[in-house]
PDB file of C-alpha atoms in Angstrom:
ATOM      1  CA  MET P 195      15.337  31.302  -3.838  1.00  0.00           C
ATOM      2  CA  GLU P 196      13.120  31.252  -0.694  1.00  0.00           C
ATOM      3  CA  ILE P 197      10.311  28.710  -0.945  1.00  0.00           C
ATOM      4  CA  ALA P 198       7.625  29.771   1.558  1.00  0.00           C
ATOM      5  CA  THR P 199       4.302  28.690  -0.028  1.00  0.00           C
ATOM      6  CA  GLY P 200       3.014  25.805  -2.008  1.00  0.00           C
ATOM      7  CA  LYS P 201       2.656  28.086  -4.935  1.00  0.00           C
ATOM      8  CA  ASP P 202       6.415  28.734  -4.938  1.00  0.00           C
ATOM      9  CA  LEU P 203       7.140  24.989  -4.927  1.00  0.00           C
ATOM     10  CA  PHE P 204       4.375  24.392  -7.573  1.00  0.00           C
ATOM     11  CA  ASN P 205       6.190  26.846  -9.894  1.00  0.00           C
ATOM     12  CA  ILE P 206       9.530  25.284  -9.279  1.00  0.00           C
ATOM     13  CA  VAL P 207       8.309  21.788 -10.084  1.00  0.00           C
ATOM     14  CA  ASN P 208       6.254  22.856 -13.051  1.00  0.00           C
ATOM     15  CA  LYS P 209       9.268  24.624 -14.528  1.00  0.00           C
ATOM     16  CA  GLY P 210      11.383  21.542 -13.967  1.00  0.00           C
ATOM     17  CA  GLN P 211      13.949  23.427 -11.709  1.00  0.00           C
ATOM     18  CA  THR P 212      15.498  20.380 -10.294  1.00  0.00           C
ATOM     19  CA  LEU P 213      18.371  22.268  -8.630  1.00  0.00           C
ATOM     20  CA  ALA P 214      15.856  24.534  -6.688  1.00  0.00           C
ATOM     21  CA  PHE P 215      13.917  21.381  -5.684  1.00  0.00           C
ATOM     22  CA  THR P 216      17.063  19.620  -4.616  1.00  0.00           C
ATOM     23  CA  GLN P 217      18.001  22.564  -2.413  1.00  0.00           C
ATOM     24  CA  PHE P 218      14.514  22.557  -0.900  1.00  0.00           C
ATOM     25  CA  TYR P 219      14.898  18.797  -0.322  1.00  0.00           C
ATOM     26  CA  THR P 220      18.232  19.217   1.359  1.00  0.00           C
ATOM     27  CA  SER P 221      17.130  22.084   3.620  1.00  0.00           C
ATOM     28  CA  PHE P 222      14.152  20.145   4.960  1.00  0.00           C
ATOM     29  CA  PHE P 223      15.153  16.450   4.701  1.00  0.00           C
ATOM     30  CA  GLN P 224      16.883  16.046   8.199  1.00  0.00           C
ATOM     31  CA  LYS P 225      14.194  17.929  10.061  1.00  0.00           C
ATOM     32  CA  LEU P 226      11.422  15.838   8.524  1.00  0.00           C
ATOM     33  CA  LEU P 227      13.374  12.745   9.118  1.00  0.00           C
ATOM     34  CA  LEU P 228      13.584  13.549  12.824  1.00  0.00           C
ATOM     35  CA  ALA P 229       9.885  14.225  12.900  1.00  0.00           C
ATOM     36  CA  SER P 230       9.024  10.923  11.298  1.00  0.00           C
ATOM     37  CA  HIS P 231      11.496   9.070  13.433  1.00  0.00           C
ATOM     38  CA  LYS P 232       9.760  10.268  16.615  1.00  0.00           C
ATOM     39  CA  TYR P 233       6.741   8.298  15.467  1.00  0.00           C
ATOM     40  CA  VAL P 234       8.040   5.194  13.661  1.00  0.00           C
ATOM     41  CA  LYS P 235      11.214   4.754  15.732  1.00  0.00           C
ATOM     42  CA  ASP P 236      13.111   3.332  12.712  1.00  0.00           C
ATOM     43  CA  ALA P 237      15.545   5.397  10.734  1.00  0.00           C
ATOM     44  CA  PHE P 238      15.102   3.447   7.451  1.00  0.00           C
ATOM     45  CA  ILE P 239      11.326   3.557   7.642  1.00  0.00           C
ATOM     46  CA  ALA P 240      11.475   7.305   8.488  1.00  0.00           C
ATOM     47  CA  GLU P 241      13.725   8.015   5.565  1.00  0.00           C
ATOM     48  CA  GLU P 242      11.461   6.103   3.243  1.00  0.00           C
ATOM     49  CA  ILE P 243       8.415   8.064   4.566  1.00  0.00           C
ATOM     50  CA  VAL P 244      10.137  11.412   3.910  1.00  0.00           C
ATOM     51  CA  GLN P 245      11.354  10.420   0.524  1.00  0.00           C
ATOM     52  CA  ASN P 246       7.878   9.375  -0.480  1.00  0.00           C
ATOM     53  CA  VAL P 247       6.439  12.652   0.644  1.00  0.00           C
ATOM     54  CA  PHE P 248       8.920  14.538  -1.459  1.00  0.00           C
ATOM     55  CA  LEU P 249       8.343  12.147  -4.383  1.00  0.00           C
ATOM     56  CA  LYS P 250       4.596  12.816  -4.114  1.00  0.00           C
ATOM     57  CA  MET P 251       5.213  16.565  -4.236  1.00  0.00           C
ATOM     58  CA  TRP P 252       7.442  16.192  -7.304  1.00  0.00           C
ATOM     59  CA  GLU P 253       4.847  13.986  -9.089  1.00  0.00           C
ATOM     60  CA  SER P 254       1.760  15.869  -8.090  1.00  0.00           C
ATOM     61  CA  PRO P 255       2.669  19.615  -7.769  1.00  0.00           C
ATOM     62  CA  GLU P 256      -0.965  20.618  -8.333  1.00  0.00           C
ATOM     63  CA  ASP P 257      -1.626  19.498  -4.721  1.00  0.00           C
ATOM     64  CA  LEU P 258       0.660  22.348  -3.557  1.00  0.00           C
ATOM     65  CA  GLU P 259      -0.848  25.255  -5.459  1.00  0.00           C
ATOM     66  CA  HIS P 260      -3.050  26.499  -2.582  1.00  0.00           C
ATOM     67  CA  VAL P 261      -0.747  25.705   0.375  1.00  0.00           C
ATOM     68  CA  MET P 262       0.014  28.850   2.337  1.00  0.00           C
ATOM     69  CA  SER P 263       2.853  27.492   4.518  1.00  0.00           C
ATOM     70  CA  ILE P 264       4.950  24.948   2.847  1.00  0.00           C
ATOM     71  CA  LYS P 265       6.868  24.165   6.173  1.00  0.00           C
ATOM     72  CA  ALA P 266       3.627  23.355   7.981  1.00  0.00           C
ATOM     73  CA  TYR P 267       2.342  21.344   5.008  1.00  0.00           C
ATOM     74  CA  MET P 268       5.612  19.285   4.892  1.00  0.00           C
ATOM     75  CA  TYR P 269       5.507  18.481   8.572  1.00  0.00           C
ATOM     76  CA  LYS P 270       1.861  17.571   8.468  1.00  0.00           C
ATOM     77  CA  SER P 271       2.409  15.345   5.362  1.00  0.00           C
ATOM     78  CA  VAL P 272       5.274  13.503   7.041  1.00  0.00           C
ATOM     79  CA  ILE P 273       3.500  13.074  10.340  1.00  0.00           C
ATOM     80  CA  ASN P 274       0.297  11.805   8.641  1.00  0.00           C
ATOM     81  CA  ALA P 275       2.338   9.399   6.536  1.00  0.00           C
ATOM     82  CA  SER P 276       4.130   8.169   9.698  1.00  0.00           C
ATOM     83  CA  ILE P 277       0.871   7.596  11.548  1.00  0.00           C
ATOM     84  CA  ASN P 278      -0.555   5.787   8.455  1.00  0.00           C
ATOM     85  CA  HIS P 279       2.513   3.545   8.475  1.00  0.00           C
ATOM     86  CA  LEU P 280       2.026   2.689  12.227  1.00  0.00           C
ATOM     87  CA  ASN P 281      -1.681   1.966  11.513  1.00  0.00           C
ATOM     88  CA  ARG P 282      -0.762  -0.346   8.707  1.00  0.00           C
ATOM     89  CA  GLN P 283       1.714  -2.137  10.860  1.00  0.00           C
ATOM     90  CA  LYS P 284      -0.839  -2.511  13.616  1.00  0.00           C
ATOM     91  CA  ASN P 285      -3.334  -4.009  11.122  1.00  0.00           C
ATOM     92  CA  ILE P 286      -0.741  -6.479   9.843  1.00  0.00           C
ATOM     93  CA  GLU P 287       0.262  -7.469  13.308  1.00  0.00           C
ATOM     94  CA  HIS P 288      -3.457  -7.972  14.216  1.00  0.00           C
ATOM     95  CA  HIS P 289      -3.960 -10.022  11.102  1.00  0.00           C
ATOM     96  CA  HIS P 290      -0.893 -12.239  12.006  1.00  0.00           C
ATOM     97  CA  GLN P 291      -2.287 -12.770  15.495  1.00  0.00           C
ATOM     98  CA  LYS P 292      -5.630 -13.855  13.992  1.00  0.00           C
ATOM     99  CA  ILE P 293      -3.867 -16.308  11.755  1.00  0.00           C
ATOM    100  CA  ALA P 294      -1.835 -17.721  14.622  1.00  0.00           C
ATOM    101  CA  ALA P 295      -4.998 -18.054  16.764  1.00  0.00           C
ATOM    102  CA  ASN P 296      -6.526 -20.219  13.986  1.00  0.00           C
ATOM    103  CA  PHE P 297      -3.654 -22.733  14.276  1.00  0.00           C
ATOM    104  CA  THR P 298      -4.548 -25.369  16.854  1.00  0.00           C
ATOM    105  CA  ASP P 299      -2.791 -28.779  17.126  1.00  0.00           C
ATOM    106  CA  GLY P 300      -5.246 -30.371  14.814  1.00  0.00           C
ATOM    107  CA  TYR P 301      -5.229 -27.530  12.377  1.00  0.00           C
ATOM    108  CA  LEU P 302      -1.562 -27.611  11.102  1.00  0.00           C
ATOM    109  CA  VAL P 303      -1.260 -28.342   7.433  1.00  0.00           C
ATOM    110  CA  ASP P 304       1.337 -30.698   6.117  1.00  0.00           C
ATOM    111  CA  THR P 305       3.022 -30.294   2.723  1.00  0.00           C
ATOM    112  CA  ASP P 306       0.662 -32.580   0.820  1.00  0.00           C
ATOM    113  CA  ASP P 307      -2.341 -30.698   2.237  1.00  0.00           C
ATOM    114  CA  GLU P 308      -0.671 -27.387   1.437  1.00  0.00           C
ATOM    115  CA  ASN P 309      -0.109 -28.367  -2.167  1.00  0.00           C
ATOM    116  CA  GLU P 310      -3.735 -29.446  -2.371  1.00  0.00           C
ATOM    117  CA  LEU P 311      -4.842 -26.059  -1.033  1.00  0.00           C
ATOM    118  CA  ILE P 312      -2.713 -24.219  -3.539  1.00  0.00           C
ATOM    119  CA  VAL P 313      -4.182 -26.232  -6.437  1.00  0.00           C
ATOM    120  CA  LEU P 314      -7.681 -25.565  -5.062  1.00  0.00           C
ATOM    121  CA  LEU P 315      -7.051 -21.920  -4.763  1.00  0.00           C
ATOM    122  CA  HIS P 316      -5.662 -21.634  -8.296  1.00  0.00           C
ATOM    123  CA  ARG P 317      -8.724 -23.549  -9.635  1.00  0.00           C
ATOM    124  CA  GLU P 318     -10.962 -21.023  -7.957  1.00  0.00           C
ATOM    125  CA  ILE P 319      -9.005 -18.109  -9.257  1.00  0.00           C
ATOM    126  CA  ASP P 320      -9.176 -19.532 -12.810  1.00  0.00           C
ATOM    127  CA  LYS P 321     -12.976 -19.425 -12.512  1.00  0.00           C
ATOM    128  CA  LEU P 322     -12.914 -15.546 -12.191  1.00  0.00           C
ATOM    129  CA  PRO P 323     -13.734 -13.382 -15.310  1.00  0.00           C
ATOM    130  CA  PRO P 324     -10.473 -12.875 -17.375  1.00  0.00           C
ATOM    131  CA  GLN P 325      -9.857  -9.169 -16.438  1.00  0.00           C
ATOM    132  CA  CYS P 326     -10.710  -9.789 -12.887  1.00  0.00           C
ATOM    133  CA  LYS P 327      -8.394 -12.779 -12.688  1.00  0.00           C
ATOM    134  CA  ARG P 328      -5.530 -10.776 -14.245  1.00  0.00           C
ATOM    135  CA  ILE P 329      -5.841  -7.852 -11.902  1.00  0.00           C
ATOM    136  CA  PHE P 330      -6.194 -10.176  -8.896  1.00  0.00           C
ATOM    137  CA  LYS P 331      -2.952 -12.033  -9.831  1.00  0.00           C
ATOM    138  CA  LEU P 332      -1.078  -8.794 -10.491  1.00  0.00           C
ATOM    139  CA  ASN P 333      -2.057  -7.608  -6.992  1.00  0.00           C
ATOM    140  CA  ARG P 334      -1.734 -10.829  -4.976  1.00  0.00           C
ATOM    141  CA  PHE P 335       0.944 -12.783  -6.733  1.00  0.00           C
ATOM    142  CA  ASP P 336       3.105  -9.983  -8.288  1.00  0.00           C
ATOM    143  CA  CYS P 337       2.502  -7.604  -5.363  1.00  0.00           C
ATOM    144  CA  LEU P 338       1.618  -4.605  -7.511  1.00  0.00           C
ATOM    145  CA  LYS P 339      -0.244  -1.750  -6.035  1.00  0.00           C
ATOM    146  CA  TYR P 340      -3.595  -0.659  -7.439  1.00  0.00           C
ATOM    147  CA  ARG P 341      -1.936   2.444  -8.951  1.00  0.00           C
ATOM    148  CA  GLU P 342       0.712   0.382 -10.734  1.00  0.00           C
ATOM    149  CA  ILE P 343      -1.887  -2.064 -12.177  1.00  0.00           C
ATOM    150  CA  ALA P 344      -4.101   0.800 -13.235  1.00  0.00           C
ATOM    151  CA  GLU P 345      -1.108   2.391 -15.101  1.00  0.00           C
ATOM    152  CA  MET P 346      -0.073  -0.908 -16.642  1.00  0.00           C
ATOM    153  CA  LEU P 347      -3.585  -1.813 -17.923  1.00  0.00           C
ATOM    154  CA  GLN P 348      -4.530   1.850 -18.650  1.00  0.00           C
ATOM    155  CA  ILE P 349      -7.638   1.727 -16.481  1.00  0.00           C
ATOM    156  CA  SER P 350      -8.661   3.705 -13.414  1.00  0.00           C
ATOM    157  CA  GLU P 351      -7.550   2.789  -9.889  1.00  0.00           C
ATOM    158  CA  ARG P 352     -11.284   2.548  -9.015  1.00  0.00           C
ATOM    159  CA  THR P 353     -11.731  -0.133 -11.654  1.00  0.00           C
ATOM    160  CA  VAL P 354      -8.789  -2.078 -10.225  1.00  0.00           C
ATOM    161  CA  GLU P 355     -10.288  -1.716  -6.746  1.00  0.00           C
ATOM    162  CA  ASN P 356     -13.666  -3.044  -7.971  1.00  0.00           C
ATOM    163  CA  HIS P 357     -12.096  -6.031  -9.669  1.00  0.00           C
ATOM    164  CA  ILE P 358     -10.166  -7.004  -6.485  1.00  0.00           C
ATOM    165  CA  ALA P 359     -13.346  -6.556  -4.390  1.00  0.00           C
ATOM    166  CA  LEU P 360     -15.205  -8.859  -6.797  1.00  0.00           C
ATOM    167  CA  ALA P 361     -12.441 -11.506  -6.813  1.00  0.00           C
ATOM    168  CA  LEU P 362     -12.212 -11.466  -2.975  1.00  0.00           C
ATOM    169  CA  LYS P 363     -15.930 -11.712  -2.657  1.00  0.00           C
ATOM    170  CA  THR P 364     -16.160 -14.576  -5.046  1.00  0.00           C
ATOM    171  CA  LEU P 365     -13.253 -16.462  -3.512  1.00  0.00           C
ATOM    172  CA  ARG P 366     -14.446 -15.940  -0.014  1.00  0.00           C
ATOM    173  CA  LYS P 367     -17.852 -17.243  -0.892  1.00  0.00           C
ATOM    174  CA  SER P 368     -16.428 -20.316  -2.610  1.00  0.00           C
ATOM    175  CA  PHE P 369     -14.170 -21.149   0.392  1.00  0.00           C
ATOM    176  CA  THR P 370     -16.696 -20.492   3.161  1.00  0.00           C
ATOM    177  CA  GLU P 371     -19.640 -22.312   1.754  1.00  0.00           C
ATOM    178  CA  GLY P 372     -18.582 -25.584   3.517  1.00  0.00           C
ATOM    179  CA  LYS P 373     -17.349 -23.748   6.568  1.00  0.00           C
ATOM    180  CA  SER P 374     -14.405 -26.195   6.507  1.00  0.00           C
ATOM    181  CA  THR P 375     -11.066 -25.579   8.241  1.00  0.00           C
ATOM    182  CA  THR P 376      -9.497 -25.678   4.811  1.00  0.00           C
ATOM    183  CA  GLY P 377     -11.613 -22.816   3.667  1.00  0.00           C
ATOM    184  CA  ARG P 378     -10.871 -20.827   6.875  1.00  0.00           C
ATOM    185  CA  PHE P 379      -7.229 -21.526   6.470  1.00  0.00           C
ATOM    186  CA  ILE P 380      -7.078 -20.244   2.855  1.00  0.00           C
ATOM    187  CA  ILE P 381      -9.161 -17.227   3.751  1.00  0.00           C
ATOM    188  CA  SER P 382      -6.964 -16.355   6.671  1.00  0.00           C
ATOM    189  CA  LEU P 383      -3.694 -16.634   4.737  1.00  0.00           C
ATOM    190  CA  PHE P 384      -4.568 -15.240   1.425  1.00  0.00           C
ATOM    191  CA  LEU P 385      -7.866 -13.477   1.022  1.00  0.00           C
ATOM    192  CA  TYR P 386      -7.529 -10.597   3.452  1.00  0.00           C
TER     193      TYR P 386
END
């Protein structure tokens, strides 16, 4: 079966035709992998990006219904996901550089101070409203994505986002009030 439009693929996914989807996947995978690799320069990351694009298509076929050229859509999706990955990496690298810049000779923390900071942080987190605290811990300690938390708690992603924003705002405020190096240290490591 020739899959030329998003409507074709939409129909295949909606009918649960896994064999047809697998054939589609197989016919495009290598080409999309090469396209992603041109951007990210890492075969494993490129493979993950391409697989995530296919997974999104399988999980949300309604996004495909009005796509005129499935080939163009696939390439555009993979290239956008690759660029988004590079932007995230750049932001992480920038954040790490900011953290490193905060470390001067007098600013290094020994183990006792580190334990004190952790206790202080947990005390402040415990002051958050119960739902806000739970969502914050799931995101920051269990490394769950907003979508995963929303599904687990049966709430919207927007609600999760609002709780995280409230928690971060509250914690930033409590740690920056004294403008101490301890507060800056916690903020730079954990609250961004």
